[in-house]
Every structure is written in structure tokens, then in C-alpha cells.
CSV table of C-alpha atoms in Angstrom, one decimal:
chain,number,residue,atom,x,y,z
A,6,UNK,CA,-82.5,25.8,3.2
A,7,UNK,CA,-81.5,23.4,0.2
A,8,UNK,CA,-78.3,23.6,-1.7
A,9,UNK,CA,-78.8,23.6,-5.4
A,10,UNK,CA,-76.0,22.5,-8.0
A,11,UNK,CA,-75.7,24.2,-11.4
A,12,UNK,CA,-74.6,21.6,-14.3
A,13,UNK,CA,-72.2,23.6,-16.6
A,14,UNK,CA,-73.6,24.3,-19.7
A,15,UNK,CA,-72.6,22.4,-23.1
A,16,UNK,CA,-71.2,25.5,-24.6
A,17,UNK,CA,-68.7,25.8,-21.7
A,18,UNK,CA,-67.4,22.0,-22.2
A,19,UNK,CA,-67.0,22.5,-25.7
A,20,UNK,CA,-64.7,25.4,-24.8
A,21,UNK,CA,-62.4,23.6,-22.5
A,22,UNK,CA,-62.1,20.8,-24.9
A,23,UNK,CA,-61.1,23.0,-27.9
A,24,UNK,CA,-58.6,24.5,-25.4
A,25,UNK,CA,-57.1,21.0,-24.8
A,26,UNK,CA,-56.9,20.1,-28.2
A,27,UNK,CA,-55.0,23.3,-29.5
A,28,UNK,CA,-52.5,22.5,-26.5
A,29,UNK,CA,-52.1,19.0,-28.0
A,30,UNK,CA,-51.4,20.3,-31.4
A,31,UNK,CA,-48.8,22.9,-30.2
A,32,UNK,CA,-46.8,20.4,-28.3
A,33,UNK,CA,-47.1,18.0,-31.1
A,34,UNK,CA,-45.7,20.6,-33.6
A,35,UNK,CA,-42.8,21.6,-31.2
A,36,UNK,CA,-42.0,18.1,-30.8
A,37,UNK,CA,-41.8,17.7,-34.7
A,38,UNK,CA,-39.6,20.5,-35.0
A,39,UNK,CA,-37.1,19.6,-32.0
A,40,UNK,CA,-37.0,16.4,-33.7
A,41,UNK,CA,-36.2,17.6,-37.3
A,42,UNK,CA,-33.5,20.1,-35.8
A,43,UNK,CA,-31.9,17.2,-33.8
A,44,UNK,CA,-32.0,15.1,-37.3
A,45,UNK,CA,-30.5,17.9,-39.1
A,46,UNK,CA,-27.5,18.6,-36.6
A,47,UNK,CA,-26.5,15.4,-34.6
A,48,UNK,CA,-23.7,17.2,-33.0
A,49,UNK,CA,-26.4,19.7,-31.3
A,50,UNK,CA,-27.0,16.9,-28.6
A,51,UNK,CA,-23.5,16.1,-27.6
A,52,UNK,CA,-21.2,17.6,-25.1
A,53,UNK,CA,-17.7,18.4,-26.0
A,54,UNK,CA,-14.2,19.1,-24.1
A,55,UNK,CA,-11.1,20.8,-25.5
A,56,UNK,CA,-8.0,18.4,-25.6
A,57,UNK,CA,-5.6,20.5,-23.4
A,58,UNK,CA,-2.1,20.1,-21.8
A,59,UNK,CA,-1.3,19.6,-18.3
A,60,UNK,CA,0.3,17.3,-15.5
A,61,UNK,CA,-1.0,14.3,-14.2
A,62,UNK,CA,-0.1,12.3,-11.1
A,63,UNK,CA,-1.0,8.9,-10.0
A,64,UNK,CA,-0.5,9.0,-6.2
A,65,UNK,CA,-1.3,6.9,-3.1
A,66,UNK,CA,-2.7,9.2,-0.3
A,67,UNK,CA,-2.1,9.0,3.6
A,68,UNK,CA,-2.6,11.0,7.1
A,69,UNK,CA,-0.1,11.2,9.2
A,70,UNK,CA,1.9,13.5,11.7
A,71,UNK,CA,5.2,15.5,12.1
A,72,UNK,CA,8.3,14.4,14.3
A,73,UNK,CA,11.6,16.0,14.3
A,74,UNK,CA,14.0,13.3,12.9
A,75,UNK,CA,16.7,13.6,15.5
A,76,UNK,CA,15.5,14.3,19.2
A,77,UNK,CA,16.4,13.2,22.5
A,78,UNK,CA,14.3,12.5,25.8
A,79,UNK,CA,16.5,14.0,28.5
A,80,UNK,CA,16.2,12.2,31.7
A,81,UNK,CA,17.9,11.7,35.2
A,82,UNK,CA,20.1,8.8,36.1
A,83,UNK,CA,19.6,9.4,39.8
A,84,UNK,CA,16.7,10.0,42.1
A,85,UNK,CA,15.8,13.1,44.3
A,86,UNK,CA,14.1,16.3,44.5
A,87,UNK,CA,14.7,19.2,41.4
A,88,UNK,CA,16.5,21.9,42.5
A,89,UNK,CA,16.6,24.2,39.4
A,90,UNK,CA,15.5,23.8,35.9
A,91,UNK,CA,17.3,26.5,33.5
A,92,UNK,CA,15.2,26.1,30.3
A,93,UNK,CA,11.6,26.3,29.3
A,94,UNK,CA,9.8,25.1,26.0
A,95,UNK,CA,11.0,27.0,23.2
A,96,UNK,CA,14.6,27.5,24.1
A,97,UNK,CA,17.7,26.9,22.0
A,98,UNK,CA,20.2,25.0,23.7
A,99,UNK,CA,23.7,23.9,22.7
A,100,UNK,CA,25.3,20.7,23.5
A,101,UNK,CA,26.7,20.4,27.1
A,102,UNK,CA,24.5,23.5,28.2
A,103,UNK,CA,23.1,22.7,31.8
A,104,UNK,CA,19.3,21.9,31.8
A,105,UNK,CA,18.5,21.1,35.4
A,106,UNK,CA,19.8,20.4,38.7
A,107,UNK,CA,19.0,17.6,41.4
A,108,UNK,CA,19.5,18.1,45.0
A,109,UNK,CA,23.3,16.7,45.6
A,110,UNK,CA,23.3,16.7,49.2
A,111,UNK,CA,22.7,12.8,49.6
A,112,UNK,CA,25.3,12.1,46.7
A,113,UNK,CA,27.9,14.7,48.1
A,114,UNK,CA,27.8,13.0,51.6
A,115,UNK,CA,28.4,9.5,50.1
A,116,UNK,CA,31.6,10.6,48.1
A,117,UNK,CA,32.7,12.2,51.4
A,118,UNK,CA,32.1,8.6,53.1
A,119,UNK,CA,33.8,6.8,50.5
A,120,UNK,CA,36.7,9.3,50.6
A,121,UNK,CA,37.2,8.7,54.2
A,122,UNK,CA,36.8,5.0,53.7
A,123,UNK,CA,39.8,5.4,51.2
A,124,UNK,CA,41.8,7.0,53.5
A,125,UNK,CA,41.4,4.5,56.5
A,126,UNK,CA,42.5,1.9,53.9
A,127,UNK,CA,45.7,3.6,53.1
A,128,UNK,CA,46.6,4.1,56.4
A,129,UNK,CA,46.2,0.2,56.9
A,130,UNK,CA,48.2,-0.3,54.0
A,131,UNK,CA,51.1,1.7,55.2
A,132,UNK,CA,50.5,-0.1,58.8
A,133,UNK,CA,50.7,-3.7,56.7
A,134,UNK,CA,53.5,-2.4,54.8
A,135,UNK,CA,55.6,-1.9,58.3
A,136,UNK,CA,54.6,-5.2,59.6
A,137,UNK,CA,55.7,-7.0,56.4
A,138,UNK,CA,59.0,-5.0,56.4
A,139,UNK,CA,59.6,-6.3,60.0
A,140,UNK,CA,58.8,-10.0,59.2
A,141,UNK,CA,61.1,-9.8,56.2
A,142,UNK,CA,63.8,-8.6,58.5
A,143,UNK,CA,63.1,-11.4,61.1
A,144,UNK,CA,62.9,-14.1,58.6
A,145,UNK,CA,66.5,-12.9,57.3
A,146,UNK,CA,68.0,-12.8,60.5
A,147,UNK,CA,66.7,-16.4,61.8
A,148,UNK,CA,68.0,-17.8,58.6
A,149,UNK,CA,71.5,-16.4,59.2
A,150,UNK,CA,71.3,-17.7,62.8
A,151,UNK,CA,70.5,-21.3,61.6
A,152,UNK,CA,73.1,-21.5,59.6
A,153,UNK,CA,75.4,-21.4,62.8
A,154,UNK,CA,73.0,-23.8,64.5
A,155,UNK,CA,72.2,-20.9,66.7
A,156,UNK,CA,68.2,-21.3,66.4
A,157,UNK,CA,66.1,-24.3,65.7
A,158,UNK,CA,64.6,-24.9,62.3
A,159,UNK,CA,61.3,-24.3,63.8
A,160,UNK,CA,61.9,-20.7,64.3
A,161,UNK,CA,63.1,-20.0,61.1
A,162,UNK,CA,60.1,-21.7,59.5
A,163,UNK,CA,57.9,-19.6,62.1
A,164,UNK,CA,59.6,-16.3,60.9
A,165,UNK,CA,59.1,-17.0,57.2
A,166,UNK,CA,55.5,-17.9,57.5
A,167,UNK,CA,55.0,-14.5,59.4
A,168,UNK,CA,56.6,-12.7,56.5
A,169,UNK,CA,54.3,-14.6,54.0
A,170,UNK,CA,51.2,-13.5,56.4
A,171,UNK,CA,52.3,-10.0,56.5
A,172,UNK,CA,52.4,-9.8,52.5
A,173,UNK,CA,48.9,-11.3,52.1
A,174,UNK,CA,47.7,-8.7,54.5
A,175,UNK,CA,49.1,-5.8,52.3
A,176,UNK,CA,47.5,-7.5,49.1
A,177,UNK,CA,44.3,-7.6,50.7
A,178,UNK,CA,44.2,-4.1,51.7
A,179,UNK,CA,45.6,-3.2,48.3
A,180,UNK,CA,42.5,-5.0,46.9
A,181,UNK,CA,40.3,-3.3,49.3
A,182,UNK,CA,41.8,0.2,48.2
A,183,UNK,CA,40.9,-0.5,44.6
A,184,UNK,CA,37.2,-1.4,45.6
A,185,UNK,CA,37.3,1.6,47.7
A,186,UNK,CA,38.4,3.8,44.5
A,187,UNK,CA,35.6,2.0,42.3
A,188,UNK,CA,33.0,2.9,44.8
A,189,UNK,CA,34.2,6.3,45.3
A,190,UNK,CA,34.0,6.6,41.2
A,191,UNK,CA,30.8,5.4,40.7
A,192,UNK,CA,29.3,7.8,43.6
A,193,UNK,CA,31.3,10.7,42.0
A,194,UNK,CA,29.4,9.8,38.8
A,195,UNK,CA,26.0,10.0,40.7
A,196,UNK,CA,27.0,13.2,42.3
A,197,UNK,CA,28.0,14.6,38.7
A,198,UNK,CA,24.6,13.2,37.4
A,199,UNK,CA,22.8,15.6,39.4
A,200,UNK,CA,23.5,18.2,36.9
A,201,UNK,CA,21.6,17.4,33.7
A,202,UNK,CA,23.2,18.7,30.6
A,203,UNK,CA,21.9,19.0,27.0
A,204,UNK,CA,23.3,16.1,25.1
A,205,UNK,CA,22.8,17.7,21.3
A,206,UNK,CA,22.2,20.9,19.9
A,207,UNK,CA,18.6,21.8,19.5
A,208,UNK,CA,15.2,23.3,20.8
A,209,UNK,CA,13.3,22.1,24.0
A,210,UNK,CA,10.1,21.0,23.0
A,211,UNK,CA,8.9,19.2,26.0
A,212,UNK,CA,9.4,20.0,29.5
A,213,UNK,CA,7.1,18.4,32.0
A,214,UNK,CA,9.0,18.6,35.2
A,215,UNK,CA,8.6,21.4,37.5
A,216,UNK,CA,11.2,22.8,40.0
A,217,UNK,CA,10.9,21.2,43.7
A,218,UNK,CA,9.1,18.0,42.1
A,219,UNK,CA,11.0,14.7,43.4
A,220,UNK,CA,11.9,12.5,40.3
A,221,UNK,CA,12.2,8.5,41.0
A,222,UNK,CA,14.6,7.0,38.4
A,223,UNK,CA,14.5,3.6,40.1
A,224,UNK,CA,11.0,2.5,39.0
A,225,UNK,CA,10.6,4.7,36.0
A,226,UNK,CA,12.7,6.9,33.5
A,227,UNK,CA,12.3,10.4,34.8
A,228,UNK,CA,12.1,12.6,31.8
A,229,UNK,CA,13.2,16.0,32.4
A,230,UNK,CA,12.8,17.6,28.9
A,231,UNK,CA,13.1,16.6,25.3
A,232,UNK,CA,15.5,18.3,23.0
A,233,UNK,CA,14.9,18.1,19.1
A,234,UNK,CA,16.5,19.1,16.1
A,235,UNK,CA,13.8,21.0,14.2
A,236,UNK,CA,16.0,21.7,10.8
A,237,UNK,CA,14.6,18.6,9.5
A,238,UNK,CA,11.4,17.0,10.1
A,239,UNK,CA,10.0,13.4,9.4
A,240,UNK,CA,6.5,12.7,8.2
A,241,UNK,CA,5.1,9.6,10.0
A,242,UNK,CA,2.3,8.7,7.2
A,243,UNK,CA,0.1,5.7,8.0
A,244,UNK,CA,-0.5,3.7,4.8
A,245,UNK,CA,-3.0,1.1,4.1
A,246,UNK,CA,-1.9,-2.4,3.5
A,247,UNK,CA,-3.7,-2.2,0.2
A,248,UNK,CA,-1.2,0.5,-1.0
A,249,UNK,CA,1.9,-0.2,0.8
A,250,UNK,CA,3.4,-2.4,-1.4
A,251,UNK,CA,3.6,0.2,-4.2
A,252,UNK,CA,5.6,2.6,-1.9
A,253,UNK,CA,9.6,2.1,-2.2
A,254,UNK,CA,12.4,3.8,-0.5
A,255,UNK,CA,13.6,7.3,-2.5
A,256,UNK,CA,10.2,7.4,-4.1
A,257,UNK,CA,9.1,11.4,-4.4
A,258,UNK,CA,6.4,12.4,-2.0
A,259,UNK,CA,5.1,15.5,-1.2
A,260,UNK,CA,2.4,16.6,1.9
A,261,UNK,CA,0.2,19.7,2.9
A,262,UNK,CA,-0.6,20.8,6.6
A,263,UNK,CA,-3.8,21.8,7.9
A,264,UNK,CA,-2.6,25.3,8.2
A,265,UNK,CA,-1.3,25.7,4.7
A,266,UNK,CA,-3.0,23.4,2.3
A,267,UNK,CA,-2.0,25.5,-0.4
A,268,UNK,CA,1.8,24.8,0.4
A,269,UNK,CA,3.4,21.5,-0.7
A,270,UNK,CA,6.7,20.6,1.2
A,271,UNK,CA,8.7,18.0,-1.2
A,272,UNK,CA,10.7,15.2,0.2
A,273,UNK,CA,11.4,11.4,-0.5
A,274,UNK,CA,10.6,8.3,1.0
A,275,UNK,CA,13.3,7.3,3.7
A,276,UNK,CA,11.8,3.8,5.1
A,277,UNK,CA,8.8,1.9,5.1
A,278,UNK,CA,8.7,0.4,8.5
A,279,UNK,CA,7.8,-3.4,8.3
A,280,UNK,CA,5.9,-3.3,11.7
A,281,UNK,CA,2.0,-3.0,11.1
A,282,UNK,CA,-0.2,-1.1,13.8
A,283,UNK,CA,-3.8,-2.1,13.7
A,284,UNK,CA,-6.8,0.5,14.3
A,285,UNK,CA,-10.1,-0.4,14.1
A,286,UNK,CA,-9.4,-3.9,12.6
A,287,UNK,CA,-7.3,-1.7,9.7
A,288,UNK,CA,-3.8,-2.8,9.0
A,289,UNK,CA,-1.7,0.5,8.6
A,290,UNK,CA,2.0,0.8,8.1
A,291,UNK,CA,4.3,3.5,9.1
A,292,UNK,CA,5.9,5.4,6.0
A,293,UNK,CA,8.7,7.9,6.8
A,294,UNK,CA,9.4,11.0,4.8
A,295,UNK,CA,12.2,13.6,5.9
A,296,UNK,CA,11.9,17.2,4.8
A,297,UNK,CA,14.1,20.4,5.3
A,298,UNK,CA,12.8,22.8,7.8
A,299,UNK,CA,15.3,25.4,8.2
A,300,UNK,CA,12.2,27.9,8.1
A,301,UNK,CA,11.1,26.7,10.9
A,302,UNK,CA,7.5,26.6,9.4
A,303,UNK,CA,6.8,22.8,10.5
A,304,UNK,CA,6.3,22.0,14.1
A,305,UNK,CA,6.0,18.7,15.9
A,306,UNK,CA,2.8,17.0,15.9
A,307,UNK,CA,1.3,18.8,12.9
A,308,UNK,CA,-1.3,16.8,11.1
A,309,UNK,CA,-0.5,16.4,7.4
A,310,UNK,CA,-2.0,14.8,4.4
A,311,UNK,CA,0.8,13.0,2.3
A,312,UNK,CA,0.9,12.0,-1.4
A,313,UNK,CA,3.1,9.3,-2.6
A,314,UNK,CA,3.7,9.8,-6.3
A,315,UNK,CA,3.6,6.5,-8.2
A,316,UNK,CA,3.7,7.9,-11.6
A,317,UNK,CA,3.6,11.5,-13.1
A,318,UNK,CA,3.2,12.9,-16.8
A,319,UNK,CA,4.2,16.7,-17.1
A,320,UNK,CA,3.3,18.9,-19.8
A,321,UNK,CA,1.0,15.8,-21.1
A,322,UNK,CA,-1.9,15.7,-23.6
A,323,UNK,CA,-4.9,15.6,-21.4
A,324,UNK,CA,-8.5,14.5,-22.1
A,325,UNK,CA,-11.2,13.5,-19.8
A,326,UNK,CA,-11.4,9.7,-18.8
A,327,UNK,CA,-15.2,9.6,-19.8
A,328,UNK,CA,-14.1,10.3,-23.4
A,329,UNK,CA,-12.0,7.3,-24.0
A,330,UNK,CA,-14.1,4.4,-25.2
A,331,UNK,CA,-12.6,0.7,-25.9
A,332,UNK,CA,-10.9,0.0,-29.1
A,333,UNK,CA,-12.8,-3.0,-31.1
A,334,UNK,CA,-10.1,-3.3,-33.5
A,335,UNK,CA,-7.1,-3.0,-30.9
A,336,UNK,CA,-4.9,-6.1,-32.0
A,337,UNK,CA,-5.1,-4.7,-35.5
A,338,UNK,CA,-4.0,-1.3,-34.6
A,339,UNK,CA,-0.8,0.1,-35.8
A,340,UNK,CA,-1.5,3.4,-35.2
A,341,UNK,CA,1.0,6.2,-35.6
A,342,UNK,CA,1.0,9.9,-34.2
A,343,UNK,CA,-1.4,10.9,-36.4
A,344,UNK,CA,-3.9,8.3,-34.9
A,345,UNK,CA,-4.7,6.4,-38.2
A,346,UNK,CA,-5.3,2.7,-37.9
A,347,UNK,CA,-2.9,0.3,-39.5
A,348,UNK,CA,-3.6,-2.8,-41.4
A,349,UNK,CA,-3.1,-5.6,-38.9
A,350,UNK,CA,-4.5,-8.9,-38.5
A,351,UNK,CA,-8.3,-8.4,-38.4
A,352,UNK,CA,-8.0,-4.9,-39.9
A,353,UNK,CA,-10.1,-5.4,-43.2
A,354,UNK,CA,-12.0,-8.6,-41.9
A,355,UNK,CA,-14.0,-6.5,-39.3
A,356,UNK,CA,-17.4,-6.5,-40.5
A,357,UNK,CA,-19.1,-3.7,-38.1
A,358,UNK,CA,-17.4,-1.5,-35.3
A,359,UNK,CA,-19.4,-0.9,-32.2
A,360,UNK,CA,-21.1,2.1,-33.6
A,361,UNK,CA,-22.4,-0.2,-36.2
A,362,UNK,CA,-21.0,1.5,-39.3
A,363,UNK,CA,-19.3,-0.9,-41.9
A,364,UNK,CA,-16.0,-0.4,-42.7
A,365,UNK,CA,-15.3,2.9,-44.9
A,366,UNK,CA,-18.7,4.3,-43.5
A,367,UNK,CA,-18.8,7.0,-41.1
A,368,UNK,CA,-19.8,6.0,-37.6
A,369,UNK,CA,-23.1,6.5,-36.1
A,370,UNK,CA,-22.9,9.7,-33.6
A,371,UNK,CA,-26.6,9.6,-32.8
A,372,UNK,CA,-28.1,8.7,-29.7
A,373,UNK,CA,-27.6,5.0,-30.2
A,374,UNK,CA,-23.8,5.4,-29.7
A,375,UNK,CA,-24.2,7.1,-26.2
A,376,UNK,CA,-25.0,5.9,-23.0
A,377,UNK,CA,-28.6,5.6,-21.9
A,378,UNK,CA,-30.0,8.7,-20.1
A,379,UNK,CA,-29.9,9.0,-16.7
A,380,UNK,CA,-26.8,6.9,-16.3
A,381,UNK,CA,-23.1,7.8,-15.6
A,382,UNK,CA,-20.5,6.9,-18.3
A,383,UNK,CA,-17.9,4.9,-16.9
A,384,UNK,CA,-14.2,4.7,-17.6
A,385,UNK,CA,-13.2,2.2,-20.1
A,386,UNK,CA,-13.0,-1.3,-18.5
A,387,UNK,CA,-9.5,-1.9,-19.7
A,388,UNK,CA,-8.2,1.3,-18.4
A,389,UNK,CA,-9.0,0.3,-14.9
A,390,UNK,CA,-7.8,-3.4,-15.5
A,391,UNK,CA,-5.0,-3.4,-18.0
A,392,UNK,CA,-1.2,-2.2,-17.1
A,393,UNK,CA,0.2,0.1,-20.1
A,394,UNK,CA,2.6,-1.0,-22.5
A,395,UNK,CA,5.4,1.1,-21.2
A,396,UNK,CA,9.0,1.3,-20.9
A,397,UNK,CA,10.4,0.3,-17.4
A,398,UNK,CA,11.2,2.9,-15.3
A,399,UNK,CA,13.6,3.2,-12.4
A,400,UNK,CA,12.3,2.1,-8.9
A,401,UNK,CA,11.0,5.0,-7.3
A,402,UNK,CA,10.9,7.1,-10.4
A,403,UNK,CA,7.6,8.5,-11.7
A,404,UNK,CA,6.8,8.2,-15.6
A,405,UNK,CA,7.4,11.4,-17.5
A,406,UNK,CA,6.3,13.1,-20.5
A,407,UNK,CA,9.8,12.7,-22.0
A,408,UNK,CA,9.6,9.2,-21.7
A,409,UNK,CA,6.8,9.1,-24.5
A,410,UNK,CA,8.7,7.9,-27.6
A,411,UNK,CA,9.3,4.5,-25.7
A,412,UNK,CA,6.0,4.3,-24.5
A,413,UNK,CA,3.2,2.7,-26.6
A,414,UNK,CA,0.2,3.0,-24.3
A,415,UNK,CA,-3.0,1.1,-24.5
A,416,UNK,CA,-5.1,1.6,-27.6
A,417,UNK,CA,-8.6,3.2,-27.2
A,418,UNK,CA,-10.8,5.4,-29.7
A,419,UNK,CA,-12.6,8.8,-29.1
A,420,UNK,CA,-15.1,10.9,-31.3
A,421,UNK,CA,-13.6,14.0,-32.7
A,422,UNK,CA,-15.2,16.8,-33.7
A,423,UNK,CA,-14.3,18.0,-37.2
A,424,UNK,CA,-15.5,20.4,-40.2
A,425,UNK,CA,-17.4,17.5,-41.6
A,426,UNK,CA,-19.1,16.4,-38.3
A,427,UNK,CA,-17.8,13.9,-35.7
A,428,UNK,CA,-15.4,11.0,-36.5
A,429,UNK,CA,-13.8,8.0,-34.6
A,430,UNK,CA,-10.0,8.5,-33.8
A,431,UNK,CA,-7.7,5.9,-32.6
A,432,UNK,CA,-5.4,7.0,-29.7
A,433,UNK,CA,-2.7,5.8,-27.5
A,434,UNK,CA,-3.4,6.2,-23.3
A,435,UNK,CA,-0.5,6.4,-21.1
A,436,UNK,CA,-1.0,7.5,-17.4
A,437,UNK,CA,-4.7,7.8,-15.8
A,438,UNK,CA,-6.2,9.2,-12.9
A,439,UNK,CA,-9.6,9.1,-11.5
A,440,UNK,CA,-10.8,11.8,-13.8
A,441,UNK,CA,-8.2,12.4,-16.9
A,442,UNK,CA,-6.0,10.5,-19.1
A,443,UNK,CA,-2.8,11.1,-20.8
A,444,UNK,CA,-2.9,10.9,-24.8
A,445,UNK,CA,0.4,9.7,-26.2
A,446,UNK,CA,-0.6,9.6,-29.6
A,447,UNK,CA,-4.0,10.6,-32.0
A,448,UNK,CA,-4.9,14.0,-30.6
A,449,UNK,CA,-3.6,17.6,-30.8
A,450,UNK,CA,-4.3,20.3,-28.0
A,451,UNK,CA,-7.2,22.3,-29.0
A,452,UNK,CA,-9.4,19.7,-30.6
A,453,UNK,CA,-12.9,18.9,-29.5
A,454,UNK,CA,-13.7,15.7,-28.4
A,455,UNK,CA,-17.2,14.1,-27.6
A,456,UNK,CA,-17.6,13.6,-23.5
A,457,UNK,CA,-21.4,12.6,-23.6
A,458,UNK,CA,-24.8,13.5,-24.4
A,459,UNK,CA,-26.9,16.4,-23.4
A,460,UNK,CA,-29.3,15.6,-20.9
A,461,UNK,CA,-27.3,12.6,-19.5
A,462,UNK,CA,-25.1,12.2,-16.3
A,463,UNK,CA,-21.5,13.7,-16.6
A,464,UNK,CA,-19.3,10.7,-17.3
A,465,UNK,CA,-16.4,10.1,-14.9
A,466,UNK,CA,-13.5,12.6,-15.7
A,467,UNK,CA,-15.7,14.4,-18.2
A,468,UNK,CA,-16.3,17.6,-16.1
A,469,UNK,CA,-13.4,19.9,-16.9
A,470,UNK,CA,-14.6,22.5,-14.7
A,471,UNK,CA,-13.9,20.9,-11.8
A,472,UNK,CA,-10.2,21.0,-10.2
A,473,UNK,CA,-8.0,18.1,-10.6
A,474,UNK,CA,-7.1,17.1,-7.0
A,475,UNK,CA,-3.9,15.4,-6.3
A,476,UNK,CA,-3.8,12.0,-4.7
A,477,UNK,CA,-6.2,8.8,-5.0
A,478,UNK,CA,-4.8,5.8,-6.8
A,479,UNK,CA,-7.2,6.3,-10.0
A,480,UNK,CA,-7.7,3.7,-12.7
A,481,UNK,CA,-4.7,1.4,-13.3
A,482,UNK,CA,-3.6,2.0,-16.5
């Protein structure tokens, strides 16, 4: 059986060629129409964002854990078998309340022995006292007899020596009594140590020792329980060495817990500990923040995420960070609240701005002014490098929107949508985070500004739909 191939007729080839030609014509016509529409409305290809009011925070974030500010590890100063434990974890105790008892048998017998020894020494003291009195009487009698030459001088001297020996014996017994009393006092203290009392008001948070267990206070500290005051908790946050230099005592801070991420606990930095800890070659420093806990919502060892507020702007005019562009006429800018450029040095001598427009001409708002397609619009370089021209704030106090009259900010410019199209506007920028920036002057709430070109990747900070999360160092203003 042989296979046969059929060559398409010429008529069919012409039909396919005609269809391809029609398709190319349709594509060309559609492209021309799109280009004409784009040229007729240059704003159709731009993405806009509305100027809003909001709060900005520049923070340092860290992970830490909670501990009670005041707590005591209640231990035992004597060794022995645990006779009774009167508390459990979670119990509230008052200062002086009995917590546990150690078997007192050995210590009670030692005290009894000390008391018997003390009684024996007191009896010896009475004996030595009587001997001293006799020796004194004999020495006095021999002295009178020696005056009449009834006894020799040798007898007198022996009597006087015997009196002095008896006095020394009395003093020796008195010293032994003092030593025995001290020994008895120490052994009585050890006997009292077999009863363990709470040293402070608080809650039992640790209780590892069990009834019947033998504890040895000689080789290690035997901890019976831990009593903590949970009214005030302390966050122990571990801050990286790159950020710890920005944190100062009394700086405002807040934190959230894993169980309640929507709630913020407020506090202030109490201490930045100078002793570092190294974990996986990362140097970390402990920063302590105290917080009120009368509600008992916070418990020891909870994991928290802490935020240390370096600066803040409340009720500020906020724009996406990607909308800001460097101002080529920054040195000559003397703009007021309306954002109008002044006639500073070089203001009239500038031939062209970055958009290619000559002085007095409208800037170019076409594709040439937008970033290349497929690239992300980054934050203005100066926004991440330069410091703000602001009035000095008190250490630990964040910047506030009320400070704006004393803050000049850094000069930038934005493209603003108007009735006549898009125009450049000079602005002054204050605080900036990773996504947004505070505008001190030059824009009004409700105005629309250009954040990029349609089809290009969103610029940093231009995605207004995304929520602004507190935290992150953000670009430096």
C-alpha cells in the first residue's frame, strides 16, 4: 500500500495569504489609533495617587520576651528533705507567708546540744567564781599575817598568784560562754531557715521543687519557688548593633504579642544594657521597656515584637515615596507654603530642568519623564542619604506635626494633576518611611499626584492600597 500526498491548491494558499494580510492591517490600524489617543491625552498613561492625611512613624523593630520587673528566686539556706510545700504555681502570696518547710530534726538536735553546752559553761563559771572568791580571801588573809611577820613573803606571793589564776579561769569560762552563745544563735538561725517565707508580695510563677525531695544548699542554690510582682512587666528586646545607637532612655516604645497582634502596649525605654550577646555571629543588645500590667493580660516569657519610635508625624500630609523626584533647582528654591519656586541663586540661569523643558515652558509629562518599563521606581537618592533640615528635638522625643513651622525639610518636586494637565510642583519633605513621606509644604490634601506610568512596576511607596505597617527604619531623611 503506498501513501499519497496531496499538494494544496494555489487557491487555498491565496486565501491564507489574504487572511494574514487583513490581520496585519487590523493590527496596524489599532496601533495607530492607540498612539493617537495617547498623544491626544498624555495623562491617560499615568498612574495617580491622592494626597492624604495620616500618621507616620520611623521606628526600630526588635524581637524580645517579657519578664516581671521585680521577682525573687526563693531558695533555701539549709540542706535537707522538703517536708511540706504550701504553694503552687499561680498562687498569690503576701510578704512573710509560709511557702515551704525543710525537715528540722537535725537542726533542732544541734540547737539542743548547744543549749546543753551553754548550761555546762555557766555551771563552770559559777565554780570558777567560787574558786576566785576563795583565792581572794586567802590572799587578803596572808597579806595581813605578813604585816606581823606571821607568814613568809613566799606564802603571800603564792596566794596572790592563786587569786590571779582563779580570775583568769573565770574570764576564760566567760569567753567560752560567749562562743557557745554565738554557736547557739547560728544554729537557731539554721533551724529557723527550715521554714521558708515569701520575701515580697507577688505571684508564684515557678515551683520546681517537690515534697519529699532532698535539697543541698552547699553544692548549689536550691530554689524552692519564684515569686514575681506581675503588676509591672519588662520587655527584654534584643536590638542589633546597627540600630542600638539610635535608642536612648525615656524614648517612647510600644510592642505587640503573638496572641494579640492588634493591641499595642505603650511604654518608655528604661535602660540600654551595655553588655552584648552574640547569636550566630550577630551582636545584640538588650533594651528594657517597662509597661503596666494591672489587667494581668501579659505573662512572663511571652514573645513580643517591639517598636522604638525614632520620629513621628501625626495628622501629616502624606504622599507615596515614589512620587518624589529630586529637585534640580534645590539650591535656588525658596518656596513658601504654596510651593512656588523663589528666585534664588541659579533660579533664572537654569536652562533646562530634568524633564527637558526650558524656563517658562511646560515640563514634559510623556513617557520620557517616566521610568523605563519593567523597572521599579526607587526612592529619591537624597531622601535616603540626607538628614532633614529640622529644628532640634529633645532626646527621645519624636518629631510631631506641630513642629512644622520650625522645620524646613528637604526640597523635592512632584507632578500634580491640574485642570490644564500635569505640572511640576516644588515641595518640602519632612519625615519619611519605607513607603510614604510627610510633605511640609507645597501640596494640599485631595490633590492628585503622579506616582508612575501604567504598565511599569509600582514605585516604592506608590502602592497606597497596601497597609502601612509600623516599624522598619525606612529611608533616612
